């Protein structure tokens, strides 16, 4: 076997009539008397292997030992499948491998559940408890393939638009977003925090590089268990200088989404099909409403009066998305103009109506995907907000230094990659869209309160 070079299952159809070697994991073994069929999974997909005792008694004996998830190499001849046996659902569906030799590289314990079906119908806690195993299932892999394309296309789009990628720190001296949902760290005897957002750092880096983005972990000590909140999130952040208005930021965010959806549509057809998912529809100009307009629409639609509320709650988000979908066909809606006092200190108040700000959210199919908007760039105004928000200027001195040396009008935004993945694949729980989700109840293992 050593002499042959490994061929991926996706490439097997280029070797019809030839002998090749494949390597992968046994997904399924099906015995039919003197014939054994194997589904072998490698990084490119699945290939069917036929082990025929008449063709190779040696391979047949070796195949009898195989169990799910054994790691193997198999040598055999590539045969074209007859027309009626072509399987369009797998990458190598026009061929099969007739085995002449099988080598076991690693054995596997008996699986705790069946992984051979197209579906993996496990309760979410079991699915996550056994992540090391369930990650091998093609339907679970599909989620992370989509997520990889989302993150990669975010990068590609921003680079194309002249944004510079940087890495933000995860250990920070101050809380950027406000609120209590922050993890405190004992930092050599000093108080520090896990970063809730690269917000202040992206603004500092923007003040030097003009257009910047980052793909960073952020940490939120969310004190509640919901289907849309994680304690650790992959945040896709961007920040840009020399804007004329907050709508410049909105336009970049919108085009980034359009680009991401296009690439996911092109590259993840199979993955979307797995979940019967249709890409969210983005129309030419995404509908944009002020918070008060959105609340007014909700009132007219269902009589629910949330017109004095400072924010949209999850029910409002669902309802406004449903209204906009009905009115325009769009699965997306921007909502802007939140009460200034209710948002972080750096958000820019509308000069005509300073009680409302120029911050925005992008909602998709009932859930917030993004927050962003224009920021305060004037040093004096920023200092006033630092005082009003009762922050310690010393803790944000590096941020303030940047703004004391000339920062033009600017803004930015951040997407949560898990929320995007969840909504694109129409998953019901965000934990499914995080490879190793952290929440109040889990850090890989379940944190039982009774322990
Ligand atoms: P915000 O706090 O709204 O804004 O976060 C931005 C986006 O990150 C995602 N997100 C989360 N996803 C899952 N679980 C969580 N606990 C969670 N928290 C946030 C959401 C959300 O829309 N600094 C600003 C961004 C900016 O203005 O540039 C910020 O952090 O998709």
Coordinates of C-alpha atoms and ligand atoms in Angstrom, one line a residue:
X1 CA 0.0 0.0 0.0
X2 CA 2.9 2.3 0.7
X3 CA 3.7 2.8 -3.0
X4 CA 0.4 4.4 -3.9
X5 CA -0.3 8.1 -3.4
X6 CA -3.5 8.9 -1.5
X7 CA -6.4 10.1 -3.6
X8 CA -9.3 12.1 -2.0
X9 CA -12.8 10.7 -2.6
X10 CA -13.7 13.8 -4.5
X11 CA -10.9 13.1 -7.0
X12 CA -11.7 9.4 -7.4
X13 CA -13.7 9.8 -10.6
X14 CA -10.5 10.9 -12.4
X15 CA -9.1 7.4 -12.0
X16 CA -11.7 5.1 -13.6
X17 CA -10.2 1.7 -14.2
X18 CA -7.0 2.5 -12.2
X19 CA -5.9 1.3 -8.8
X20 CA -5.8 4.0 -6.1
X21 CA -5.5 4.4 -2.3
X22 CA -8.0 6.3 -0.2
X23 CA -7.8 7.2 3.5
X24 CA -10.6 8.1 5.8
X25 CA -13.1 6.9 8.5
X26 CA -15.6 4.2 8.1
X27 CA -19.0 5.8 8.2
X28 CA -21.2 2.8 7.5
X29 CA -20.6 -0.9 6.9
X30 CA -23.4 -2.8 5.2
X31 CA -23.1 -6.6 4.9
X32 CA -24.8 -8.4 2.0
X33 CA -23.5 -12.0 2.3
X34 CA -20.2 -12.2 0.4
X35 CA -20.5 -8.5 -0.4
X36 CA -19.7 -5.7 2.0
X37 CA -20.4 -2.1 1.3
X38 CA -18.5 0.7 3.1
X39 CA -19.1 4.4 3.2
X40 CA -15.7 6.0 3.8
X41 CA -15.5 9.7 4.8
X42 CA -12.5 11.9 4.2
X43 CA -12.2 15.7 4.2
X44 CA -13.6 16.0 0.7
X45 CA -16.7 13.9 1.2
X46 CA -17.8 10.3 1.0
X47 CA -17.0 7.4 -1.3
X48 CA -18.6 4.0 -1.5
X49 CA -16.3 1.0 -1.3
X50 CA -17.4 -2.5 -2.4
X51 CA -15.6 -5.4 -0.9
X52 CA -16.4 -8.6 -2.8
X53 CA -15.0 -11.9 -1.5
X54 CA -14.8 -13.2 -5.1
X55 CA -12.7 -10.2 -6.1
X56 CA -10.5 -10.2 -3.0
X57 CA -10.8 -12.7 -0.3
X58 CA -8.1 -10.8 1.7
X59 CA -10.0 -7.5 1.6
X60 CA -13.2 -9.2 2.5
X61 CA -11.7 -10.7 5.7
X62 CA -10.2 -7.3 6.6
X63 CA -13.5 -5.6 6.0
X64 CA -15.3 -8.0 8.5
X65 CA -13.3 -6.3 11.3
X66 CA -14.4 -2.8 10.5
X67 CA -16.7 -0.8 12.7
X68 CA -17.9 2.8 12.5
X69 CA -15.2 5.5 12.9
X70 CA -12.3 3.1 12.3
X71 CA -9.6 5.1 10.5
X72 CA -8.4 3.1 7.5
X73 CA -6.6 3.2 4.2
X74 CA -8.1 1.2 1.4
X75 CA -6.6 0.2 -2.0
X76 CA -8.8 -0.8 -4.8
X77 CA -9.9 -0.2 -8.4
X78 CA -12.1 2.7 -9.3
X79 CA -15.2 1.5 -11.2
X80 CA -17.8 3.6 -13.0
X81 CA -21.3 3.1 -11.5
X82 CA -24.1 2.1 -13.9
X83 CA -26.4 5.0 -14.7
X84 CA -29.1 3.8 -12.4
X85 CA -26.7 3.5 -9.4
X86 CA -25.3 7.1 -9.6
X87 CA -25.7 8.9 -6.2
X88 CA -25.8 12.6 -6.7
X89 CA -25.7 13.3 -3.0
X90 CA -22.1 12.4 -2.6
X91 CA -19.0 13.9 -4.2
X92 CA -17.9 10.6 -5.7
X93 CA -21.3 9.4 -6.7
X94 CA -20.4 8.4 -10.2
X95 CA -17.9 5.8 -9.1
X96 CA -17.2 3.2 -6.4
X97 CA -14.0 1.6 -5.2
X98 CA -13.6 -2.2 -5.5
X99 CA -11.3 -3.0 -2.6
X100 CA -8.2 -5.2 -2.8
X101 CA -6.6 -4.3 0.5
X102 CA -7.7 -2.6 3.8
X103 CA -5.4 -1.4 6.5
X104 CA -6.7 -0.3 9.9
X105 CA -4.9 2.8 11.1
X106 CA -6.9 3.2 14.3
X107 CA -9.8 1.4 16.0
X108 CA -12.8 3.1 17.5
X109 CA -14.9 2.2 20.6
X110 CA -18.5 1.3 19.9
X111 CA -20.4 4.5 19.3
X112 CA -22.8 5.7 22.0
X113 CA -25.4 6.4 19.2
X114 CA -25.9 5.7 15.5
X115 CA -24.0 8.2 13.3
X116 CA -24.8 6.4 10.0
X117 CA -28.0 8.2 9.0
X118 CA -28.3 11.4 7.0
X119 CA -29.8 13.0 10.1
X120 CA -28.3 13.0 13.6
X121 CA -31.4 13.1 15.7
X122 CA -30.0 13.7 19.2
X123 CA -31.1 16.1 21.9
X124 CA -29.0 19.2 21.9
X125 CA -27.2 18.5 25.2
X126 CA -26.2 15.0 24.0
X127 CA -25.0 16.4 20.7
X128 CA -22.9 18.9 22.6
X129 CA -21.7 16.5 25.3
X130 CA -20.2 14.4 22.5
X131 CA -19.0 17.2 20.3
X132 CA -15.7 15.4 19.6
X133 CA -17.7 12.7 17.9
X134 CA -20.8 14.5 16.5
X135 CA -18.4 16.9 14.7
X136 CA -17.7 14.0 12.4
X137 CA -21.3 13.8 11.1
X138 CA -21.7 15.4 7.7
X139 CA -24.7 17.4 8.7
X140 CA -22.9 18.9 11.7
X141 CA -19.9 19.6 9.5
X142 CA -22.1 21.5 7.1
X143 CA -22.8 24.1 9.8
X144 CA -19.2 24.9 10.3
X145 CA -18.5 24.9 6.6
X146 CA -21.1 27.6 6.2
X147 CA -19.6 29.5 9.1
X148 CA -16.2 29.3 7.6
X149 CA -17.5 30.8 4.4
X150 CA -19.3 33.6 6.3
X151 CA -16.0 34.5 8.1
X152 CA -13.9 34.2 5.0
X153 CA -16.2 36.3 2.8
X154 CA -16.5 38.9 5.5
X155 CA -12.7 39.2 5.4
X156 CA -12.6 39.1 1.6
X157 CA -15.2 41.9 1.3
X158 CA -13.5 44.2 3.8
X159 CA -10.1 43.7 2.3
X160 CA -11.5 44.5 -1.1
X161 CA -12.9 47.7 0.3
X162 CA -9.5 48.8 1.7
X163 CA -9.9 47.7 5.3
X164 CA -6.8 46.6 7.3
X165 CA -7.0 43.5 9.5
X166 CA -5.8 43.7 13.1
X167 CA -5.9 41.6 16.2
X168 CA -7.6 43.1 19.3
X169 CA -6.6 42.1 22.8
X170 CA -8.9 39.8 24.9
X171 CA -7.7 41.0 28.3
X172 CA -8.8 44.6 28.8
X173 CA -8.7 47.1 31.6
X174 CA -12.2 48.6 31.1
X175 CA -15.7 47.6 30.0
X176 CA -16.4 49.0 26.6
X177 CA -20.1 48.2 26.2
X178 CA -21.2 49.0 29.7
X179 CA -23.5 46.8 31.8
X180 CA -22.7 44.0 34.1
X181 CA -22.4 41.1 31.6
X182 CA -18.6 41.0 31.8
X183 CA -16.1 38.3 33.1
X184 CA -13.6 39.7 35.6
X185 CA -10.1 38.3 35.5
X186 CA -7.6 38.3 38.3
X187 CA -4.6 39.7 36.4
X188 CA -1.5 39.3 38.6
X189 CA -3.5 40.7 41.5
X190 CA -5.2 43.4 39.5
X191 CA -8.7 43.7 38.2
X192 CA -9.0 43.1 34.4
X193 CA -11.8 41.9 32.1
X194 CA -12.3 39.6 29.2
X195 CA -13.2 41.8 26.3
X196 CA -16.9 42.3 25.5
X197 CA -16.0 43.9 22.2
X198 CA -12.9 45.1 20.4
X199 CA -14.8 48.4 20.2
X200 CA -12.2 50.8 21.8
X201 CA -9.3 49.1 20.1
X202 CA -10.9 49.1 16.7
X203 CA -11.4 52.9 17.1
X204 CA -7.8 53.4 18.2
X205 CA -6.5 51.3 15.2
X206 CA -8.9 53.1 12.9
X207 CA -7.4 56.4 14.0
X208 CA -4.1 55.2 12.6
X209 CA -5.1 53.0 9.6
X210 CA -8.4 54.7 8.6
X211 CA -10.3 51.5 7.7
X212 CA -9.9 48.4 9.9
X213 CA -11.5 45.1 10.7
X214 CA -11.0 42.2 13.0
X215 CA -12.3 38.7 13.6
X216 CA -12.2 38.3 17.3
X217 CA -13.5 36.3 20.2
X218 CA -15.7 38.4 22.5
X219 CA -17.0 37.4 25.9
X220 CA -20.3 38.2 27.5
X221 CA -21.3 37.0 30.9
X222 CA -25.0 36.9 29.9
X223 CA -26.8 36.0 33.0
X224 CA -29.6 34.2 31.2
X225 CA -30.0 31.1 29.2
X226 CA -31.6 31.8 25.8
X227 CA -31.5 30.3 22.3
X228 CA -29.7 33.4 20.9
X229 CA -27.0 34.2 23.5
X230 CA -23.5 32.7 24.0
X231 CA -20.8 33.6 26.5
X232 CA -18.1 33.5 23.9
X233 CA -18.8 34.8 20.4
X234 CA -16.8 35.2 17.2
X235 CA -17.4 38.9 16.4
X236 CA -16.8 40.3 12.9
X237 CA -15.9 43.9 13.5
X238 CA -15.2 46.9 11.3
X239 CA -14.5 50.6 11.7
X240 CA -14.0 53.4 9.1
X241 CA -12.9 57.0 9.2
X242 CA -13.9 60.0 7.0
X243 CA -17.6 59.2 6.8
X244 CA -20.2 61.8 5.9
X245 CA -23.0 60.2 7.8
X246 CA -24.0 57.0 9.8
X247 CA -25.6 55.8 6.6
X248 CA -22.2 55.4 5.0
X249 CA -21.5 52.8 7.7
X250 CA -24.9 51.2 7.1
X251 CA -24.2 50.9 3.3
X252 CA -20.9 49.1 3.9
X253 CA -22.6 46.7 6.4
X254 CA -25.3 46.1 3.8
X255 CA -22.9 45.4 1.0
X256 CA -20.9 43.1 3.2
X257 CA -24.0 41.0 4.0
X258 CA -24.9 40.9 0.2
X259 CA -21.4 39.7 -0.6
X260 CA -21.5 37.1 2.2
X261 CA -24.8 35.8 1.1
X262 CA -23.7 35.5 -2.5
X263 CA -20.7 33.4 -1.5
X264 CA -22.6 31.2 0.8
X265 CA -25.2 30.7 -1.9
X266 CA -22.5 29.7 -4.4
X267 CA -20.3 27.6 -2.2
X268 CA -22.7 26.0 0.3
X269 CA -25.5 24.7 -1.9
X270 CA -25.1 21.2 -0.5
X271 CA -24.9 22.5 3.1
X272 CA -28.1 24.6 2.7
X273 CA -29.9 21.7 1.2
X274 CA -29.0 19.6 4.2
X275 CA -31.0 22.0 6.3
X276 CA -33.7 22.8 3.7
X277 CA -32.6 26.3 4.2
X278 CA -33.1 29.2 1.9
X279 CA -30.8 32.2 2.1
X280 CA -32.4 35.3 3.7
X281 CA -33.6 37.6 1.0
X282 CA -31.8 41.0 0.7
X283 CA -33.6 43.4 -1.6
X284 CA -32.0 46.3 -3.5
X285 CA -32.3 48.8 -0.6
X286 CA -32.7 47.3 2.8
X287 CA -35.7 48.9 4.6
X288 CA -34.5 51.3 7.3
X289 CA -36.6 52.6 10.1
X290 CA -36.1 54.6 13.2
X291 CA -36.8 52.9 16.5
X292 CA -39.9 55.0 16.9
X293 CA -41.1 54.2 13.4
X294 CA -40.6 50.5 14.0
X295 CA -42.6 50.7 17.3
X296 CA -45.3 52.6 15.6
X297 CA -45.6 49.9 12.9
X298 CA -45.8 47.3 15.6
X299 CA -48.6 49.2 17.3
X300 CA -50.5 49.5 14.0
X301 CA -50.0 45.9 13.2
X302 CA -50.9 44.1 16.4
X303 CA -52.0 46.8 18.9
X304 CA -49.0 46.1 21.1
X305 CA -47.9 49.4 22.4
X306 CA -44.2 49.5 22.9
X307 CA -43.8 53.1 21.6
X308 CA -42.2 54.4 24.8
X309 CA -39.7 51.5 25.2
X310 CA -36.0 52.3 24.9
X311 CA -35.2 49.2 22.8
X312 CA -36.8 46.4 20.9
X313 CA -37.3 43.3 22.8
X314 CA -37.1 39.8 21.2
X315 CA -40.9 39.8 20.5
X316 CA -40.6 43.2 18.9
X317 CA -37.7 42.1 16.7
X318 CA -39.7 39.2 15.5
X319 CA -42.7 41.3 14.8
X320 CA -41.0 44.1 12.9
X321 CA -39.2 41.6 10.8
X322 CA -42.4 39.8 9.9
X323 CA -44.1 43.2 9.0
X324 CA -41.2 44.2 6.8
X325 CA -41.1 40.8 5.1
X326 CA -44.8 41.1 4.3
X327 CA -44.5 44.7 3.1
X328 CA -41.3 44.5 1.1
X329 CA -40.1 40.9 0.8
X330 CA -37.0 41.7 2.7
X331 CA -35.7 39.4 5.4
X332 CA -33.5 42.3 6.7
X333 CA -34.4 45.6 8.3
X334 CA -32.1 48.3 9.8
X335 CA -33.4 50.0 12.9
X336 CA -31.6 53.2 14.0
X337 CA -32.0 56.1 16.4
X338 CA -32.0 54.6 19.9
X339 CA -32.3 56.7 23.1
X340 CA -28.7 58.1 23.6
X341 CA -28.7 57.3 27.3
X342 CA -29.5 53.7 26.7
X343 CA -26.5 52.9 24.5
X344 CA -22.7 52.9 25.2
X345 CA -20.9 56.2 25.7
X346 CA -19.1 56.2 22.3
X347 CA -22.3 56.3 20.2
X348 CA -22.9 59.6 18.4
X349 CA -26.0 61.6 19.4
X350 CA -28.1 63.1 16.6
X351 CA -27.1 66.8 16.6
X352 CA -30.7 67.9 15.9
X353 CA -32.2 65.5 18.5
X354 CA -29.4 64.6 20.9
X355 CA -31.7 62.4 23.0
X356 CA -31.6 59.9 20.1
X357 CA -28.3 58.6 18.7
X358 CA -27.0 57.5 15.3
X359 CA -26.5 53.9 16.3
X360 CA -28.2 51.1 14.3
X361 CA -29.0 47.4 14.4
X362 CA -29.5 45.1 11.5
X363 CA -32.2 42.5 12.1
X364 CA -32.6 39.3 10.1
X365 CA -35.5 36.9 10.4
X366 CA -36.4 38.2 13.8
X367 CA -32.9 38.3 15.4
X368 CA -30.3 41.1 15.6
X369 CA -27.3 40.3 13.5
X370 CA -25.3 43.5 13.8
X371 CA -24.9 46.7 15.8
X372 CA -23.0 49.7 14.7
X373 CA -23.4 53.4 13.7
X374 CA -21.6 56.6 13.9
X375 CA -19.3 57.3 16.9
X376 CA -18.4 60.5 18.7
X377 CA -15.1 61.7 17.3
X378 CA -14.8 65.1 19.1
X379 CA -12.5 64.8 22.1
X380 CA -14.5 67.3 24.2
X381 CA -17.8 65.6 23.6
X382 CA -16.2 62.2 24.3
X383 CA -14.9 63.5 27.6
X384 CA -18.4 64.7 28.5
X385 CA -19.8 61.3 27.8
X386 CA -17.1 59.6 29.8
X387 CA -18.1 61.7 32.8
X388 CA -21.9 61.2 32.2
X389 CA -21.5 57.5 31.8
X390 CA -19.5 57.5 35.1
X391 CA -16.4 55.9 33.6
X392 CA -12.9 56.3 34.9
X393 CA -10.9 58.2 32.3
X394 CA -7.7 56.6 33.4
X395 CA -9.1 53.2 32.4
X396 CA -9.6 54.3 28.8
X397 CA -6.7 56.7 28.6
X398 CA -5.2 55.0 25.5
X399 CA -8.5 55.3 23.7
X400 CA -8.8 59.0 24.8
X401 CA -5.3 59.7 23.7
X402 CA -6.2 58.6 20.1
X403 CA -9.1 61.0 20.1
X404 CA -7.0 63.9 21.5
X405 CA -4.9 63.8 18.3
X406 CA -7.4 64.4 15.6
X407 CA -10.0 61.8 14.6
X408 CA -12.3 62.6 11.6
X409 CA -16.0 61.6 11.6
X410 CA -16.1 57.8 11.9
X411 CA -18.3 54.7 12.5
X412 CA -18.3 51.0 12.4
X413 CA -20.2 47.8 13.1
X414 CA -20.0 44.2 14.4
X415 CA -21.7 41.0 13.3
X416 CA -22.0 37.9 15.5
X417 CA -20.9 35.0 13.3
X418 CA -22.9 32.4 15.2
X419 CA -26.1 34.5 14.8
X420 CA -25.5 34.8 11.1
X421 CA -24.9 31.0 10.8
X422 CA -27.9 30.2 12.9
X423 CA -30.2 32.4 10.8
X424 CA -28.9 31.4 7.4
X425 CA -29.3 27.7 8.2
X426 CA -32.5 28.4 10.2
X427 CA -31.2 26.5 13.3
X428 CA -33.4 26.8 16.4
X429 CA -30.6 27.3 18.9
X430 CA -27.4 29.3 18.6
X431 CA -25.4 26.6 20.4
X432 CA -25.7 24.5 17.3
X433 CA -23.8 27.2 15.5
X434 CA -20.9 27.3 17.9
X435 CA -18.4 24.5 17.7
X436 CA -17.7 24.6 21.4
X437 CA -20.4 26.8 22.9
X438 CA -19.9 28.5 26.3
X439 CA -23.0 29.4 28.3
X440 CA -24.1 29.5 31.9
X441 CA -24.5 25.8 31.9
X442 CA -21.5 24.6 29.9
X443 CA -17.8 24.9 29.4
X444 CA -17.5 21.8 27.2
X445 CA -18.7 19.8 30.2
X446 CA -22.0 20.5 31.7
X447 CA -21.7 22.6 34.9
X448 CA -24.2 21.0 37.1
X449 CA -25.2 23.2 40.0
X450 CA -25.5 20.1 42.3
X451 CA -21.9 19.1 41.7
Ligands
LIG1 P1 -23.4 44.3 20.3 O1 -23.2 44.2 21.7 O2 -24.7 44.6 19.8 O3 -22.5 45.5 19.7 O4 -22.8 43.1 19.6 C1 -22.7 43.0 18.2 C2 -23.2 41.7 17.6 O5 -22.6 40.6 18.2 C3 -23.5 39.5 18.4 N1 -23.6 39.2 19.9 C4 -23.9 38.0 20.4 N2 -24.2 36.8 19.8 C5 -24.4 35.8 20.6 N3 -24.4 35.8 22.0 C6 -24.2 37.0 22.6 N4 -24.1 37.0 23.9 C7 -23.9 38.2 21.8 N5 -23.6 39.4 22.1 C8 -23.4 40.1 20.9 C9 -24.8 40.0 17.9 C10 -24.7 41.4 17.9 O6 -25.5 42.1 17.0 N6 -19.3 47.4 19.9 C11 -20.6 47.1 19.4 C12 -20.6 46.9 17.9 C13 -20.3 48.2 17.2 O7 -21.0 49.2 17.4 O8 -19.4 48.2 16.3 C14 -21.2 45.8 20.0 O9 -20.5 45.0 20.6 O10 -24.9 39.5 16.5

